[in-house]
Amino acid sequence: FWQDTRLVVPNDVSLREALLTEAYSSPFSVLPGFTKMYHDLKQYFWWSGMKVDVATFVARCLICQQVKIEHQRASGLLQ
């Protein structure tokens, strides 16, 4: 069924995982990260705990974690 303009996704782990994988591997979003992926998904879908599921999914991506580390500013010298 629908909630406003969003499709409510049933409590089916494999279906939710498939949606997350599809959103993450889309050629239009190269390693989107949590914020973009959550924003994109919540425009069309809703399920209980979606924000946590997206965060967990992105946190499991080893490439994302490597890119995140490379883009962090180096801390200053200890004094």
PDB file of N, CA and C in Angstrom, residues 17-78:
ATOM      1  N   GLU A  17      16.754  -5.656   1.179  1.00  0.00           N
ATOM      2  CA  GLU A  17      18.159  -5.776   0.776  1.00  0.00           C
ATOM      3  C   GLU A  17      18.292  -5.560  -0.737  1.00  0.00           C
ATOM      4  N   ALA A  18      17.340  -6.087  -1.505  1.00  0.00           N
ATOM      5  CA  ALA A  18      17.364  -5.896  -2.961  1.00  0.00           C
ATOM      6  C   ALA A  18      17.188  -4.423  -3.317  1.00  0.00           C
ATOM      7  N   LEU A  19      16.283  -3.727  -2.627  1.00  0.00           N
ATOM      8  CA  LEU A  19      16.095  -2.289  -2.871  1.00  0.00           C
ATOM      9  C   LEU A  19      17.355  -1.504  -2.527  1.00  0.00           C
ATOM     10  N   LEU A  20      17.975  -1.821  -1.403  1.00  0.00           N
ATOM     11  CA  LEU A  20      19.198  -1.132  -0.992  1.00  0.00           C
ATOM     12  C   LEU A  20      20.322  -1.385  -1.996  1.00  0.00           C
ATOM     13  N   THR A  21      20.462  -2.623  -2.432  1.00  0.00           N
ATOM     14  CA  THR A  21      21.505  -2.970  -3.397  1.00  0.00           C
ATOM     15  C   THR A  21      21.281  -2.248  -4.712  1.00  0.00           C
ATOM     16  N   GLU A  22      20.051  -2.222  -5.176  1.00  0.00           N
ATOM     17  CA  GLU A  22      19.732  -1.544  -6.440  1.00  0.00           C
ATOM     18  C   GLU A  22      20.006  -0.049  -6.345  1.00  0.00           C
ATOM     19  N   ALA A  23      19.588   0.564  -5.255  1.00  0.00           N
ATOM     20  CA  ALA A  23      19.815   2.007  -5.079  1.00  0.00           C
ATOM     21  C   ALA A  23      21.303   2.312  -4.987  1.00  0.00           C
ATOM     22  N   TYR A  24      22.041   1.424  -4.369  1.00  0.00           N
ATOM     23  CA  TYR A  24      23.466   1.646  -4.147  1.00  0.00           C
ATOM     24  C   TYR A  24      24.290   1.441  -5.411  1.00  0.00           C
ATOM     25  N   SER A  25      23.869   0.492  -6.235  1.00  0.00           N
ATOM     26  CA  SER A  25      24.658   0.152  -7.418  1.00  0.00           C
ATOM     27  C   SER A  25      24.141   0.821  -8.685  1.00  0.00           C
ATOM     28  N   SER A  26      23.241   1.761  -8.548  1.00  0.00           N
ATOM     29  CA  SER A  26      22.712   2.479  -9.706  1.00  0.00           C
ATOM     30  C   SER A  26      23.838   3.214 -10.429  1.00  0.00           C
ATOM     31  N   PRO A  27      23.856   3.173 -11.764  1.00  0.00           N
ATOM     32  CA  PRO A  27      24.906   3.892 -12.503  1.00  0.00           C
ATOM     33  C   PRO A  27      24.803   5.406 -12.345  1.00  0.00           C
ATOM     34  N   PHE A  28      23.683   5.891 -11.837  1.00  0.00           N
ATOM     35  CA  PHE A  28      23.490   7.332 -11.675  1.00  0.00           C
ATOM     36  C   PHE A  28      23.969   7.841 -10.320  1.00  0.00           C
ATOM     37  N   SER A  29      24.309   6.937  -9.420  1.00  0.00           N
ATOM     38  CA  SER A  29      24.804   7.360  -8.105  1.00  0.00           C
ATOM     39  C   SER A  29      26.035   6.541  -7.756  1.00  0.00           C
ATOM     40  N   VAL A  30      27.192   7.109  -7.953  1.00  0.00           N
ATOM     41  CA  VAL A  30      28.442   6.410  -7.702  1.00  0.00           C
ATOM     42  C   VAL A  30      28.748   6.462  -6.209  1.00  0.00           C
ATOM     43  N   LEU A  31      28.657   5.327  -5.537  1.00  0.00           N
ATOM     44  CA  LEU A  31      28.875   5.241  -4.092  1.00  0.00           C
ATOM     45  C   LEU A  31      28.241   6.425  -3.369  1.00  0.00           C
ATOM     46  N   PRO A  32      26.913   6.443  -3.316  1.00  0.00           N
ATOM     47  CA  PRO A  32      26.210   7.635  -2.847  1.00  0.00           C
ATOM     48  C   PRO A  32      26.439   8.021  -1.389  1.00  0.00           C
ATOM     49  N   GLY A  33      26.814   7.111  -0.539  1.00  0.00           N
ATOM     50  CA  GLY A  33      26.943   7.437   0.876  1.00  0.00           C
ATOM     51  C   GLY A  33      25.578   7.465   1.538  1.00  0.00           C
ATOM     52  N   PHE A  34      25.578   7.548   2.868  1.00  0.00           N
ATOM     53  CA  PHE A  34      24.334   7.439   3.624  1.00  0.00           C
ATOM     54  C   PHE A  34      23.328   8.537   3.294  1.00  0.00           C
ATOM     55  N   THR A  35      23.742   9.791   3.354  1.00  0.00           N
ATOM     56  CA  THR A  35      22.801  10.908   3.221  1.00  0.00           C
ATOM     57  C   THR A  35      22.087  10.886   1.879  1.00  0.00           C
ATOM     58  N   LYS A  36      22.836  10.759   0.793  1.00  0.00           N
ATOM     59  CA  LYS A  36      22.223  10.766  -0.540  1.00  0.00           C
ATOM     60  C   LYS A  36      21.349   9.536  -0.747  1.00  0.00           C
ATOM     61  N   MET A  37      21.846   8.392  -0.338  1.00  0.00           N
ATOM     62  CA  MET A  37      21.085   7.163  -0.541  1.00  0.00           C
ATOM     63  C   MET A  37      19.771   7.198   0.234  1.00  0.00           C
ATOM     64  N   TYR A  38      19.810   7.642   1.482  1.00  0.00           N
ATOM     65  CA  TYR A  38      18.594   7.731   2.287  1.00  0.00           C
ATOM     66  C   TYR A  38      17.617   8.735   1.678  1.00  0.00           C
ATOM     67  N   HIS A  39      18.127   9.885   1.273  1.00  0.00           N
ATOM     68  CA  HIS A  39      17.277  10.914   0.667  1.00  0.00           C
ATOM     69  C   HIS A  39      16.609  10.384  -0.606  1.00  0.00           C
ATOM     70  N   ASP A  40      17.377   9.720  -1.456  1.00  0.00           N
ATOM     71  CA  ASP A  40      16.828   9.182  -2.705  1.00  0.00           C
ATOM     72  C   ASP A  40      15.772   8.114  -2.443  1.00  0.00           C
ATOM     73  N   LEU A  41      16.061   7.192  -1.527  1.00  0.00           N
ATOM     74  CA  LEU A  41      15.112   6.117  -1.241  1.00  0.00           C
ATOM     75  C   LEU A  41      13.828   6.633  -0.602  1.00  0.00           C
ATOM     76  N   LYS A  42      13.951   7.589   0.326  1.00  0.00           N
ATOM     77  CA  LYS A  42      12.748   8.027   1.048  1.00  0.00           C
ATOM     78  C   LYS A  42      11.803   8.845   0.169  1.00  0.00           C
ATOM     79  N   GLN A  43      12.238   9.237  -1.012  1.00  0.00           N
ATOM     80  CA  GLN A  43      11.325   9.909  -1.941  1.00  0.00           C
ATOM     81  C   GLN A  43      10.277   8.944  -2.486  1.00  0.00           C
ATOM     82  N   TYR A  44      10.636   7.655  -2.573  1.00  0.00           N
ATOM     83  CA  TYR A  44       9.757   6.679  -3.215  1.00  0.00           C
ATOM     84  C   TYR A  44       9.298   5.544  -2.305  1.00  0.00           C
ATOM     85  N   PHE A  45      10.052   5.283  -1.230  1.00  0.00           N
ATOM     86  CA  PHE A  45       9.760   4.129  -0.380  1.00  0.00           C
ATOM     87  C   PHE A  45       9.724   4.526   1.086  1.00  0.00           C
ATOM     88  N   TRP A  46       9.050   3.679   1.888  1.00  0.00           N
ATOM     89  CA  TRP A  46       9.068   3.836   3.339  1.00  0.00           C
ATOM     90  C   TRP A  46       8.979   2.458   3.964  1.00  0.00           C
ATOM     91  N   TRP A  47       9.752   2.245   5.017  1.00  0.00           N
ATOM     92  CA  TRP A  47       9.569   1.091   5.890  1.00  0.00           C
ATOM     93  C   TRP A  47      10.101   1.440   7.264  1.00  0.00           C
ATOM     94  N   SER A  48       9.584   0.746   8.247  1.00  0.00           N
ATOM     95  CA  SER A  48       9.993   0.983   9.622  1.00  0.00           C
ATOM     96  C   SER A  48      11.471   0.628   9.771  1.00  0.00           C
ATOM     97  N   GLY A  49      12.260   1.566  10.281  1.00  0.00           N
ATOM     98  CA  GLY A  49      13.689   1.326  10.468  1.00  0.00           C
ATOM     99  C   GLY A  49      14.522   1.556   9.224  1.00  0.00           C
ATOM    100  N   MET A  50      13.956   2.237   8.232  1.00  0.00           N
ATOM    101  CA  MET A  50      14.663   2.437   6.965  1.00  0.00           C
ATOM    102  C   MET A  50      15.982   3.179   7.150  1.00  0.00           C
ATOM    103  N   LYS A  51      15.979   4.208   7.988  1.00  0.00           N
ATOM    104  CA  LYS A  51      17.189   5.015   8.186  1.00  0.00           C
ATOM    105  C   LYS A  51      18.328   4.156   8.740  1.00  0.00           C
ATOM    106  N   VAL A  52      18.018   3.320   9.701  1.00  0.00           N
ATOM    107  CA  VAL A  52      19.024   2.429  10.295  1.00  0.00           C
ATOM    108  C   VAL A  52      19.499   1.406   9.266  1.00  0.00           C
ATOM    109  N   ASP A  53      18.574   0.865   8.480  1.00  0.00           N
ATOM    110  CA  ASP A  53      18.945  -0.116   7.455  1.00  0.00           C
ATOM    111  C   ASP A  53      19.895   0.491   6.426  1.00  0.00           C
ATOM    112  N   VAL A  54      19.622   1.722   5.995  1.00  0.00           N
ATOM    113  CA  VAL A  54      20.493   2.390   5.018  1.00  0.00           C
ATOM    114  C   VAL A  54      21.867   2.630   5.634  1.00  0.00           C
ATOM    115  N   ALA A  55      21.904   3.117   6.863  1.00  0.00           N
ATOM    116  CA  ALA A  55      23.182   3.381   7.534  1.00  0.00           C
ATOM    117  C   ALA A  55      23.998   2.097   7.674  1.00  0.00           C
ATOM    118  N   THR A  56      23.353   1.012   8.047  1.00  0.00           N
ATOM    119  CA  THR A  56      24.032  -0.274   8.196  1.00  0.00           C
ATOM    120  C   THR A  56      24.556  -0.766   6.856  1.00  0.00           C
ATOM    121  N   PHE A  57      23.747  -0.636   5.816  1.00  0.00           N
ATOM    122  CA  PHE A  57      24.138  -1.077   4.477  1.00  0.00           C
ATOM    123  C   PHE A  57      25.370  -0.317   3.996  1.00  0.00           C
ATOM    124  N   VAL A  58      25.367   0.997   4.146  1.00  0.00           N
ATOM    125  CA  VAL A  58      26.498   1.820   3.703  1.00  0.00           C
ATOM    126  C   VAL A  58      27.738   1.522   4.547  1.00  0.00           C
ATOM    127  N   ALA A  59      27.551   1.297   5.838  1.00  0.00           N
ATOM    128  CA  ALA A  59      28.687   1.014   6.724  1.00  0.00           C
ATOM    129  C   ALA A  59      29.376  -0.301   6.365  1.00  0.00           C
ATOM    130  N   ARG A  60      28.654  -1.225   5.749  1.00  0.00           N
ATOM    131  CA  ARG A  60      29.240  -2.512   5.354  1.00  0.00           C
ATOM    132  C   ARG A  60      30.061  -2.415   4.074  1.00  0.00           C
ATOM    133  N   CYS A  61      29.981  -1.294   3.369  1.00  0.00           N
ATOM    134  CA  CYS A  61      30.691  -1.146   2.098  1.00  0.00           C
ATOM    135  C   CYS A  61      32.157  -0.794   2.362  1.00  0.00           C
ATOM    136  N   LEU A  62      33.050  -1.712   2.039  1.00  0.00           N
ATOM    137  CA  LEU A  62      34.475  -1.493   2.286  1.00  0.00           C
ATOM    138  C   LEU A  62      35.033  -0.356   1.435  1.00  0.00           C
ATOM    139  N   ILE A  63      34.577  -0.248   0.192  1.00  0.00           N
ATOM    140  CA  ILE A  63      35.056   0.827  -0.691  1.00  0.00           C
ATOM    141  C   ILE A  63      34.680   2.180  -0.107  1.00  0.00           C
ATOM    142  N   CYS A  64      33.456   2.308   0.399  1.00  0.00           N
ATOM    143  CA  CYS A  64      33.018   3.580   0.991  1.00  0.00           C
ATOM    144  C   CYS A  64      33.887   3.952   2.182  1.00  0.00           C
ATOM    145  N   GLN A  65      34.210   2.980   2.999  1.00  0.00           N
ATOM    146  CA  GLN A  65      35.028   3.262   4.172  1.00  0.00           C
ATOM    147  C   GLN A  65      36.431   3.711   3.770  1.00  0.00           C
ATOM    148  N   GLN A  66      36.982   3.114   2.707  1.00  0.00           N
ATOM    149  CA  GLN A  66      38.302   3.519   2.224  1.00  0.00           C
ATOM    150  C   GLN A  66      38.266   4.932   1.664  1.00  0.00           C
ATOM    151  N   VAL A  67      37.242   5.253   0.883  1.00  0.00           N
ATOM    152  CA  VAL A  67      37.108   6.592   0.304  1.00  0.00           C
ATOM    153  C   VAL A  67      36.922   7.616   1.411  1.00  0.00           C
ATOM    154  N   LYS A  68      36.121   7.274   2.415  1.00  0.00           N
ATOM    155  CA  LYS A  68      35.866   8.181   3.531  1.00  0.00           C
ATOM    156  C   LYS A  68      37.175   8.521   4.253  1.00  0.00           C
ATOM    157  N   ILE A  69      38.002   7.524   4.482  1.00  0.00           N
ATOM    158  CA  ILE A  69      39.277   7.743   5.164  1.00  0.00           C
ATOM    159  C   ILE A  69      40.192   8.622   4.320  1.00  0.00           C
ATOM    160  N   GLU A  70      40.231   8.397   3.000  1.00  0.00           N
ATOM    161  CA  GLU A  70      41.096   9.176   2.113  1.00  0.00           C
ATOM    162  C   GLU A  70      40.704  10.644   2.074  1.00  0.00           C
ATOM    163  N   HIS A  71      39.422  10.946   2.254  1.00  0.00           N
ATOM    164  CA  HIS A  71      38.951  12.321   2.153  1.00  0.00           C
ATOM    165  C   HIS A  71      38.958  13.073   3.481  1.00  0.00           C
ATOM    166  N   GLN A  72      39.266  12.392   4.554  1.00  0.00           N
ATOM    167  CA  GLN A  72      39.326  13.076   5.844  1.00  0.00           C
ATOM    168  C   GLN A  72      40.619  13.875   5.923  1.00  0.00           C
ATOM    169  N   ARG A  73      40.514  15.053   6.491  1.00  0.00           N
ATOM    170  CA  ARG A  73      41.683  15.903   6.650  1.00  0.00           C
ATOM    171  C   ARG A  73      42.618  15.304   7.690  1.00  0.00           C
ATOM    172  N   ALA A  74      43.887  15.383   7.411  1.00  0.00           N
ATOM    173  CA  ALA A  74      44.861  14.890   8.384  1.00  0.00           C
ATOM    174  C   ALA A  74      44.843  15.800   9.606  1.00  0.00           C
ATOM    175  N   SER A  75      44.942  15.194  10.764  1.00  0.00           N
ATOM    176  CA  SER A  75      44.946  16.003  11.981  1.00  0.00           C
ATOM    177  C   SER A  75      46.308  16.668  12.145  1.00  0.00           C
ATOM    178  N   GLY A  76      46.332  17.729  12.909  1.00  0.00           N
ATOM    179  CA  GLY A  76      47.572  18.474  13.134  1.00  0.00           C
ATOM    180  C   GLY A  76      48.547  17.698  14.000  1.00  0.00           C
ATOM    181  N   LEU A  77      49.723  18.229  14.136  1.00  0.00           N
ATOM    182  CA  LEU A  77      50.742  17.588  14.955  1.00  0.00           C
ATOM    183  C   LEU A  77      50.386  17.709  16.430  1.00  0.00           C
ATOM    184  N   LEU A  78      50.749  16.705  17.179  1.00  0.00           N
ATOM    185  CA  LEU A  78      50.532  16.759  18.622  1.00  0.00           C
ATOM    186  C   LEU A  78      51.486  17.772  19.238  1.00  0.00           C
TER     187      LEU A  78
END
